Short mmCIF file of C-alpha atoms in Angstrom, two decimals:
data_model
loop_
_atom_site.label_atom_id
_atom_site.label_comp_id
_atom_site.label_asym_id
_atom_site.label_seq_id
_atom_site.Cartn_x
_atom_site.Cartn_y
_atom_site.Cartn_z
CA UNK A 8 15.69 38.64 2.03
CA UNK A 9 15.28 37.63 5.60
CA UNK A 10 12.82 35.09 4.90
CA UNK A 11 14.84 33.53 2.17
CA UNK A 12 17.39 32.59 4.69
CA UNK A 13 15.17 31.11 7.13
CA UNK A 14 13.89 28.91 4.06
CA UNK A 15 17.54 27.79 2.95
CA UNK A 16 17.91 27.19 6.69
CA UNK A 17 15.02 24.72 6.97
CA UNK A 18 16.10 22.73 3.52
CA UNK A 19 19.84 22.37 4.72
CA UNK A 20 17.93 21.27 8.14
CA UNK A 21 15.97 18.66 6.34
CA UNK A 22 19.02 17.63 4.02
CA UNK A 23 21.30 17.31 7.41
CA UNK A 24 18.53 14.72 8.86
CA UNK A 25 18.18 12.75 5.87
CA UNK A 26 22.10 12.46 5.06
CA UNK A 27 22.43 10.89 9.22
CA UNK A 28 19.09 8.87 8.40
CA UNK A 29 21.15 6.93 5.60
CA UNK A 30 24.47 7.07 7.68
CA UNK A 31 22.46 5.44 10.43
CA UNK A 32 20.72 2.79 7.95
CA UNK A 33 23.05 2.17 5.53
CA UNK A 34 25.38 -0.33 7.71
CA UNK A 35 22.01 -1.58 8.47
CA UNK A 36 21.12 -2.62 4.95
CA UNK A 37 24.43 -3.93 4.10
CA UNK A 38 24.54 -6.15 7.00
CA UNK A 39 21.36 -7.40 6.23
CA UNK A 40 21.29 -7.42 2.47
CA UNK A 41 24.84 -9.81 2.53
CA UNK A 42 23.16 -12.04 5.66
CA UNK A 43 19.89 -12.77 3.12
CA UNK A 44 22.65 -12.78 -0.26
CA UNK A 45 20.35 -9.93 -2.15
CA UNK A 46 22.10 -7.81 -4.12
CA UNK A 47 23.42 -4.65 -1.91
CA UNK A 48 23.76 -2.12 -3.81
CA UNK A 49 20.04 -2.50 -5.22
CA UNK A 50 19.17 -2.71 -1.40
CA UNK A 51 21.17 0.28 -0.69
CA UNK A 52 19.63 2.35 -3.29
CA UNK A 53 15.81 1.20 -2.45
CA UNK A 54 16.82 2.46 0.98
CA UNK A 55 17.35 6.12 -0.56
CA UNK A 56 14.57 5.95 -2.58
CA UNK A 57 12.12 5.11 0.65
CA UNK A 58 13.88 8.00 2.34
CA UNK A 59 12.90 10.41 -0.26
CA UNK A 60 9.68 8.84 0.00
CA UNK A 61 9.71 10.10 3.43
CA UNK A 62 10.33 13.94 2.65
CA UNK A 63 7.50 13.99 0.56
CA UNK A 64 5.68 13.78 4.16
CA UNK A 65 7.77 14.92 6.47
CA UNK A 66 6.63 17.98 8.34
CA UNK A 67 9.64 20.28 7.92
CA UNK A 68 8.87 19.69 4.31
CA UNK A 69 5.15 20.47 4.55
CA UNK A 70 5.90 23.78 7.02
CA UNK A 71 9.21 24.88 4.41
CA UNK A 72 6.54 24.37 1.53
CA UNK A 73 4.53 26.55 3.44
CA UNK A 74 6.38 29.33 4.58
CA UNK A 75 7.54 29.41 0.33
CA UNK A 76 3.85 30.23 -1.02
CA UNK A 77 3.10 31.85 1.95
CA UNK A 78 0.47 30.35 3.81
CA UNK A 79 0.04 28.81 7.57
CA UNK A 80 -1.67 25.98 9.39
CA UNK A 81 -2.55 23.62 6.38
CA UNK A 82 -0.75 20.64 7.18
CA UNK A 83 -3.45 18.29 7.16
CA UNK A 84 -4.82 19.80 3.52
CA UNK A 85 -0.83 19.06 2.26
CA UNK A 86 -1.24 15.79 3.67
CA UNK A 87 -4.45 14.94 2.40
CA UNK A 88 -2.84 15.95 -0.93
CA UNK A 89 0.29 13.96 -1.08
CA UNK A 90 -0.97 10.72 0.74
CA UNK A 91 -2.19 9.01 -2.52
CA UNK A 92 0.68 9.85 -4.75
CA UNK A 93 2.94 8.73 -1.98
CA UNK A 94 1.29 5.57 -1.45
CA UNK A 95 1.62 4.78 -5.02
CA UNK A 96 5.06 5.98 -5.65
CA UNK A 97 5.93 3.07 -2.51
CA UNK A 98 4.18 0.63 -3.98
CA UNK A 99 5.59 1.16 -7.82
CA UNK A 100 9.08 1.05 -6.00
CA UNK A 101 7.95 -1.93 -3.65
CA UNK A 102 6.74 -3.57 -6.53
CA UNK A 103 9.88 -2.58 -8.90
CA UNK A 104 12.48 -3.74 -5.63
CA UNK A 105 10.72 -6.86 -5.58
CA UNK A 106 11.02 -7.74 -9.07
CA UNK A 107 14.90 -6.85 -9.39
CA UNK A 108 15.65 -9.03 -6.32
CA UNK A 109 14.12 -12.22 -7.93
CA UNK A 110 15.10 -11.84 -11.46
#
């Protein structure tokens, strides 16, 4: 039960971080979405999307995945994994972002 906790621990960790990430940004985007007249809300929400983008390689994610199944030092093998399908979920939502702000 002990180690159940510790893994709750690390995801309310991770959610904390990612909550101030788009706390931090989100004045960001508005600022900058209004200065170049795109749409702000669409800006705002392609902001999210990159930052869950971000968790699928972030290494609390990688060690909480870990510490879930069970196994220890294979970081670079989760990595190797997820790089591709990362890559191509940015570039569908690159892609999709790009076409919403010019249509």
């Amino acid at each position: 039960m002990e180690k159940r906790k510790e893994n709750f621990f690390i995801f309310d960790c991770k959610r904390f971080f990612a909550t101030i990430s788009n706390i931090m940004f989100g004045n960001f985007f508005n600022t900058v979405g209004q200065a170049l007249g795109f749409n702000v809300s669409m800006l705002l929400s392609l902001g999210v999307v990159g930052a869950s983008a971000g968790n699928m390689i972030a290494l609390t994610d990688m060690l909480a995945g870990e510490a879930v199944i069970g196994v220890k030092n294979r970081e670079r093998q989760i990595l190797k994994g997820v790089f591709v399908p990362c890559t191509i979920y940015l570039i569908l939502v690159g892609i999709t972002g790009m076409l919403m702000a010019y249509i």
